Amino acid sequence: MKHLLIAAGILSATSAIAADKPQLTVYTYDSFVSDWGPGPQVKEAFEAVCDCELNLVGVEDGAALLSRIRLEGENSDADVVLGLDTNLITAAKETGLFAPSSVSAEYTLPIEWTDEVFAPYDWGYFAFVHNANASAPGNFRELADSETKIIIQDPRSSTPGLGLLLWVKAAYGDEAPEIWAGLSDNIVTVTKGWSEAYGLFLDGEADMVLSYTTSPAYHLIAEEDASKAAAAFDEGHYMQVEVAAKLAGTDQPELADQFLNFMVSDAFQQIIPTTNWMYPAVTPAAGLPEGFDTLTVPEKSLLFGAEEAAAVRDQALAEWLGALSQ
């Protein structure tokens, strides 16, 4: 009985210590918090320096994050949202739910970064990934004219899905509806998020999947498998810059700022290339992992500014829906 009482006392004391630690809740997307994603390593590294508990909450894909924050409003449990991108920044700011942060970093992005609310943590180029031993189209018109079967993501719930809409719009402008009409019979299915789409591709359900030029690095580095490649499109590739910000209603503003500054530190950034399989926003001191030098590098980059992306988004979505409904 004495030993039981001592054990109970130890457990009670441990629980009390844990309860005394502040908790920071970060909403992000499902693949970030997966066992193979950055989440587990980020949690361990941040908790080692913050004297807090980091609670990472997965919410489908990136675009679904904004929908959830809008729904929860000022009552959200989130302190930080990680996983939006430049295409959603304007819409996110319009909610009035996000606050400026103290993030400062020497970014190694292909573009200049000056936003005071959202801080970038990684970036990449959208691309269609395919089996390396199979021929691939060199642009959207060739893809539409081929028998190639593709899997894409829904732009209403997924940032890659939205990125694809803006990719086509940036490359073809007023001709975008024509491109989508041609692509409509190439599309096998439209998934809610990236993870489901990529899984279906790996299961052999399609010839190509909307992903990133960096995706083959996963197979090459983690699996020692060079069987995947990203198709190079001659009209250019649309860039994605993923961002995070703190909520104005957080009850842990200082801890949220600490996390956002940690996010652009070497401790966080070195995790990104081989877990999120994207380019880090700040190149780690050790550089990029071996294998990243073999990836497809677009000859032309496409990117709408945040406000321009917001302005064309509804039209691009309507063109996509119109083509797929016929």
Coordinates of C-alpha atoms in Angstrom, one line a residue:
M1 CA 0.0 0.0 0.0
K2 CA 2.9 2.4 0.8
H3 CA 4.4 1.8 -2.6
L4 CA 1.0 2.4 -4.2
L5 CA 0.6 5.7 -2.3
I6 CA 4.1 6.8 -3.4
A7 CA 3.4 5.9 -7.0
A8 CA 0.1 7.8 -6.9
G9 CA 1.9 10.8 -5.5
I10 CA 4.5 10.8 -8.2
L11 CA 1.8 10.5 -10.9
S12 CA -0.1 13.4 -9.3
A13 CA 3.0 15.6 -9.2
T14 CA 3.8 14.7 -12.8
S15 CA 0.3 15.6 -13.9
A16 CA 0.4 18.9 -12.0
I17 CA 3.7 19.8 -13.7
A18 CA 2.3 19.0 -17.1
A19 CA -0.9 21.0 -16.3
D20 CA 1.3 24.0 -15.4
K21 CA 2.9 24.0 -18.8
P22 CA 1.2 26.4 -21.3
Q23 CA -0.3 24.7 -24.4
L24 CA 0.1 26.1 -27.9
T25 CA -2.4 24.7 -30.5
V26 CA -1.4 24.8 -34.1
Y27 CA -3.9 24.0 -36.9
T28 CA -2.2 22.5 -39.9
Y29 CA -2.9 20.0 -42.6
D30 CA -3.1 16.2 -42.2
S31 CA 0.1 15.3 -44.0
F32 CA 2.1 17.7 -41.7
V33 CA 1.0 15.8 -38.6
S34 CA 1.4 12.3 -40.0
D35 CA 4.1 10.0 -38.7
W36 CA 6.2 10.6 -41.8
G37 CA 5.5 14.4 -41.9
P38 CA 7.4 17.2 -40.1
G39 CA 5.0 17.3 -37.1
P40 CA 6.6 14.7 -34.8
Q41 CA 10.0 16.2 -35.2
V42 CA 8.8 19.8 -35.0
K43 CA 6.9 19.0 -31.8
E44 CA 9.9 17.4 -30.2
A45 CA 12.3 20.2 -31.2
F46 CA 10.0 23.0 -30.1
E47 CA 9.0 21.5 -26.8
A48 CA 12.7 21.2 -26.0
V49 CA 13.1 24.9 -26.0
C50 CA 9.6 26.3 -25.2
D51 CA 8.8 24.7 -21.8
C52 CA 5.3 24.1 -23.2
E53 CA 3.1 21.5 -24.9
L54 CA 2.7 21.8 -28.6
N55 CA -0.7 20.5 -29.8
L56 CA -0.7 20.0 -33.6
V57 CA -4.2 19.5 -35.1
G58 CA -4.6 18.1 -38.6
V59 CA -7.4 19.6 -40.7
E60 CA -7.6 17.9 -44.1
D61 CA -5.7 20.0 -46.6
G62 CA -4.5 23.7 -46.6
A63 CA -7.7 25.4 -48.0
A64 CA -9.8 23.5 -45.5
L65 CA -7.8 25.3 -42.7
L66 CA -9.2 28.7 -43.7
S67 CA -12.8 27.3 -43.9
R68 CA -12.5 25.9 -40.3
I69 CA -11.0 29.1 -38.9
R70 CA -13.9 31.1 -40.5
L71 CA -16.4 28.7 -39.0
E72 CA -14.9 28.8 -35.5
G73 CA -14.2 32.5 -35.7
E74 CA -13.1 34.2 -32.4
N75 CA -13.9 31.0 -30.5
S76 CA -11.3 28.9 -32.3
D77 CA -9.0 26.8 -30.2
A78 CA -6.1 27.6 -32.6
D79 CA -3.3 29.9 -31.6
V80 CA -1.4 29.5 -34.9
V81 CA -2.5 28.4 -38.4
L82 CA 0.2 26.7 -40.5
G83 CA -0.5 25.6 -44.0
L84 CA -2.2 28.4 -46.0
D85 CA -0.4 29.8 -49.0
T86 CA 0.0 33.1 -50.9
N87 CA -3.2 32.3 -52.9
L88 CA -5.2 32.5 -49.6
I89 CA -3.5 35.3 -47.8
T90 CA -5.9 38.0 -48.9
A91 CA -9.0 36.0 -48.0
A92 CA -7.4 35.1 -44.6
K93 CA -6.7 38.7 -43.8
E94 CA -10.3 39.7 -44.7
T95 CA -11.6 37.6 -41.8
G96 CA -9.9 39.9 -39.3
L97 CA -8.9 36.8 -37.3
F98 CA -5.1 37.0 -37.8
A99 CA -2.6 39.3 -36.1
P100 CA 0.9 40.6 -37.0
S101 CA 3.8 38.7 -35.6
S102 CA 7.5 39.4 -34.7
V103 CA 9.0 37.0 -37.2
S104 CA 12.3 38.1 -38.7
A105 CA 14.5 36.0 -41.1
E106 CA 16.8 36.1 -44.0
Y107 CA 14.6 34.1 -46.4
T108 CA 16.0 32.3 -49.4
L109 CA 12.8 32.4 -51.4
P110 CA 12.7 33.1 -55.1
I111 CA 10.6 36.2 -54.3
E112 CA 10.9 39.1 -51.9
W113 CA 8.9 38.6 -48.7
T114 CA 7.5 41.7 -46.8
D115 CA 4.2 40.5 -45.2
E116 CA 3.9 41.4 -41.5
V117 CA 1.2 38.9 -40.7
F118 CA 2.1 35.7 -42.5
A119 CA 5.5 34.2 -42.4
P120 CA 6.7 31.6 -45.0
Y121 CA 8.1 28.2 -43.9
D122 CA 8.5 26.4 -47.3
W123 CA 8.0 26.7 -51.0
G124 CA 7.9 24.6 -54.2
Y125 CA 6.5 24.3 -57.7
F126 CA 3.4 22.4 -58.6
A127 CA 3.9 19.6 -61.1
F128 CA 2.4 16.4 -62.4
V129 CA 4.3 13.4 -61.0
H130 CA 4.5 10.2 -63.1
N131 CA 6.4 7.0 -63.5
A132 CA 9.9 7.9 -64.8
N133 CA 9.8 5.1 -67.4
A134 CA 6.7 6.5 -69.0
S135 CA 6.6 9.4 -71.4
A136 CA 4.9 12.6 -70.2
P137 CA 3.2 15.5 -71.9
G138 CA 5.2 18.8 -72.1
N139 CA 2.3 21.2 -71.5
F140 CA -1.4 21.3 -70.7
R141 CA -2.5 21.2 -74.3
E142 CA -0.5 18.0 -74.9
L143 CA -1.9 16.6 -71.7
A144 CA -5.5 17.4 -72.9
D145 CA -4.9 15.8 -76.3
S146 CA -3.5 12.6 -74.8
E147 CA -5.0 9.6 -73.1
T148 CA -3.1 10.3 -69.9
K149 CA -5.2 9.8 -66.8
I150 CA -4.6 12.2 -63.9
I151 CA -5.7 12.7 -60.3
I152 CA -6.1 16.3 -59.0
Q153 CA -7.3 17.9 -55.8
D154 CA -10.4 20.0 -55.1
P155 CA -9.5 23.7 -55.1
R156 CA -12.2 24.4 -52.5
S157 CA -10.4 22.2 -49.9
S158 CA -6.9 21.9 -51.1
T159 CA -4.1 24.4 -51.8
P160 CA -2.6 22.3 -54.6
G161 CA -6.0 22.1 -56.2
L162 CA -6.4 25.9 -56.0
G163 CA -2.8 26.2 -57.2
L164 CA -3.6 24.1 -60.3
L165 CA -6.5 26.5 -61.2
L166 CA -4.3 29.5 -60.9
W167 CA -1.5 27.7 -62.8
V168 CA -3.8 27.2 -65.8
K169 CA -5.1 30.8 -65.4
A170 CA -1.6 32.3 -65.2
A171 CA -0.4 30.3 -68.2
Y172 CA -3.5 30.7 -70.5
G173 CA -5.5 33.6 -69.3
D174 CA -8.8 33.8 -71.2
E175 CA -8.1 30.5 -72.8
A176 CA -8.3 28.7 -69.5
P177 CA -11.9 27.4 -70.1
E178 CA -10.7 25.8 -73.3
I179 CA -7.9 24.1 -71.5
W180 CA -10.2 22.7 -68.8
A181 CA -12.7 21.5 -71.4
G182 CA -9.8 19.5 -72.9
L183 CA -8.6 18.2 -69.6
S184 CA -12.0 17.1 -68.3
D185 CA -11.9 13.6 -69.7
N186 CA -8.3 13.1 -68.5
I187 CA -9.4 13.5 -64.8
V188 CA -10.0 10.2 -63.1
T189 CA -11.1 11.7 -59.8
V190 CA -10.9 14.8 -57.7
T191 CA -9.9 14.3 -54.1
K192 CA -10.3 16.5 -51.0
G193 CA -6.6 16.6 -50.3
W194 CA -3.1 15.9 -51.5
S195 CA -2.5 12.7 -49.4
E196 CA -5.5 10.9 -50.8
A197 CA -4.6 11.8 -54.4
Y198 CA -1.0 10.8 -54.1
G199 CA -1.9 7.5 -52.4
L200 CA -4.3 6.7 -55.3
F201 CA -1.5 7.4 -57.8
L202 CA 0.9 5.1 -56.0
D203 CA -1.8 2.4 -56.1
G204 CA -1.8 2.7 -59.9
E205 CA -5.2 4.5 -60.2
A206 CA -3.8 7.1 -62.7
D207 CA -0.8 7.9 -64.9
M208 CA -0.1 11.2 -63.2
V209 CA -1.0 13.1 -60.0
L210 CA -0.9 16.8 -59.2
S211 CA 1.9 17.2 -56.7
Y212 CA 5.3 19.0 -56.7
T213 CA 8.6 19.0 -58.5
T214 CA 10.1 18.0 -55.2
S215 CA 7.9 14.9 -54.7
P216 CA 10.3 12.5 -56.5
A217 CA 12.9 13.4 -53.8
Y218 CA 10.9 11.4 -51.3
H219 CA 11.1 8.3 -53.3
L220 CA 14.8 8.9 -54.1
I221 CA 15.9 9.7 -50.6
A222 CA 13.5 7.8 -48.3
E223 CA 13.0 4.7 -50.5
E224 CA 16.2 4.8 -52.7
D225 CA 13.7 4.6 -55.6
A226 CA 14.3 6.6 -58.7
S227 CA 11.1 5.5 -60.5
K228 CA 9.2 8.8 -60.1
A229 CA 9.7 12.0 -62.0
A230 CA 8.0 15.4 -62.3
A231 CA 6.9 16.4 -65.8
A232 CA 8.4 19.7 -67.1
F233 CA 5.8 21.9 -68.7
D234 CA 7.0 24.5 -71.2
E235 CA 4.4 27.1 -70.3
G236 CA 6.0 27.3 -66.8
H237 CA 5.1 26.0 -63.3
Y238 CA 3.1 27.8 -60.7
M239 CA 4.9 28.4 -57.4
Q240 CA 3.5 27.8 -53.9
V241 CA 4.8 29.5 -50.8
E242 CA 3.3 28.0 -47.7
V243 CA 2.8 30.3 -44.7
A244 CA 1.8 30.5 -41.0
A245 CA 0.3 33.2 -38.8
K246 CA -1.0 33.6 -35.3
L247 CA -4.7 34.2 -34.4
A248 CA -5.6 37.6 -33.0
G249 CA -7.7 35.8 -30.4
T250 CA -4.9 33.6 -29.0
D251 CA -4.5 33.5 -25.3
Q252 CA -0.8 32.7 -25.8
P253 CA 0.5 35.5 -28.0
E254 CA 4.1 35.4 -26.8
L255 CA 4.3 31.6 -27.2
A256 CA 2.7 31.9 -30.7
D257 CA 5.4 34.4 -31.6
Q258 CA 8.1 32.1 -30.2
F259 CA 6.8 29.3 -32.4
L260 CA 6.7 31.4 -35.5
N261 CA 10.3 32.6 -34.9
F262 CA 11.3 29.0 -34.2
M263 CA 9.6 28.1 -37.5
V264 CA 12.2 30.1 -39.5
S265 CA 15.1 28.8 -37.5
D266 CA 17.6 26.2 -38.6
A267 CA 16.1 23.7 -36.1
F268 CA 12.7 23.8 -37.9
Q269 CA 13.9 24.5 -41.5
Q270 CA 16.3 21.5 -41.6
I271 CA 13.3 19.2 -40.9
I272 CA 11.3 20.4 -44.0
P273 CA 13.2 19.0 -47.0
T274 CA 13.0 15.3 -46.0
T275 CA 9.6 15.3 -44.2
N276 CA 7.4 17.9 -46.1
W277 CA 9.5 17.4 -49.2
M278 CA 9.5 21.0 -50.1
Y279 CA 12.2 23.7 -50.3
P280 CA 12.8 25.4 -46.9
A281 CA 12.1 29.1 -46.7
V282 CA 15.5 29.6 -45.1
T283 CA 18.2 27.3 -46.5
P284 CA 19.6 25.3 -43.5
A285 CA 23.2 25.7 -42.6
A286 CA 23.9 22.2 -43.9
G287 CA 22.3 23.0 -47.2
L288 CA 19.8 20.8 -49.1
P289 CA 19.9 17.1 -48.9
E290 CA 21.7 15.1 -51.6
G291 CA 19.1 14.2 -54.2
F292 CA 17.5 17.6 -54.4
D293 CA 20.0 18.6 -57.1
T294 CA 18.4 16.0 -59.4
L295 CA 14.9 17.5 -59.3
T296 CA 13.1 19.2 -62.2
V297 CA 13.7 22.9 -62.2
P298 CA 11.1 24.9 -64.1
E299 CA 12.5 27.2 -66.8
K300 CA 9.7 29.7 -66.1
S301 CA 8.0 30.5 -62.7
L302 CA 4.4 31.6 -62.5
L303 CA 2.8 33.3 -59.5
F304 CA 0.0 35.7 -58.9
G305 CA 0.5 38.2 -56.1
A306 CA -1.8 37.7 -53.1
E307 CA -4.4 40.3 -54.1
E308 CA -4.3 39.3 -57.8
A309 CA -4.8 35.7 -56.8
A310 CA -7.9 36.6 -54.8
A311 CA -9.2 38.7 -57.7
V312 CA -9.1 35.8 -60.2
R313 CA -9.9 32.9 -57.9
D314 CA -13.7 33.0 -58.3
Q315 CA -13.5 33.2 -62.0
A316 CA -11.0 30.4 -62.2
L317 CA -13.1 28.2 -60.0
A318 CA -16.2 28.9 -62.1
E319 CA -14.3 27.9 -65.3
W320 CA -13.2 24.7 -63.7
L321 CA -16.6 23.8 -62.3
G322 CA -18.2 24.6 -65.7
A323 CA -15.8 22.3 -67.6
L324 CA -16.2 19.4 -65.2
S325 CA -20.0 19.6 -65.1
Q326 CA -20.3 19.0 -68.8

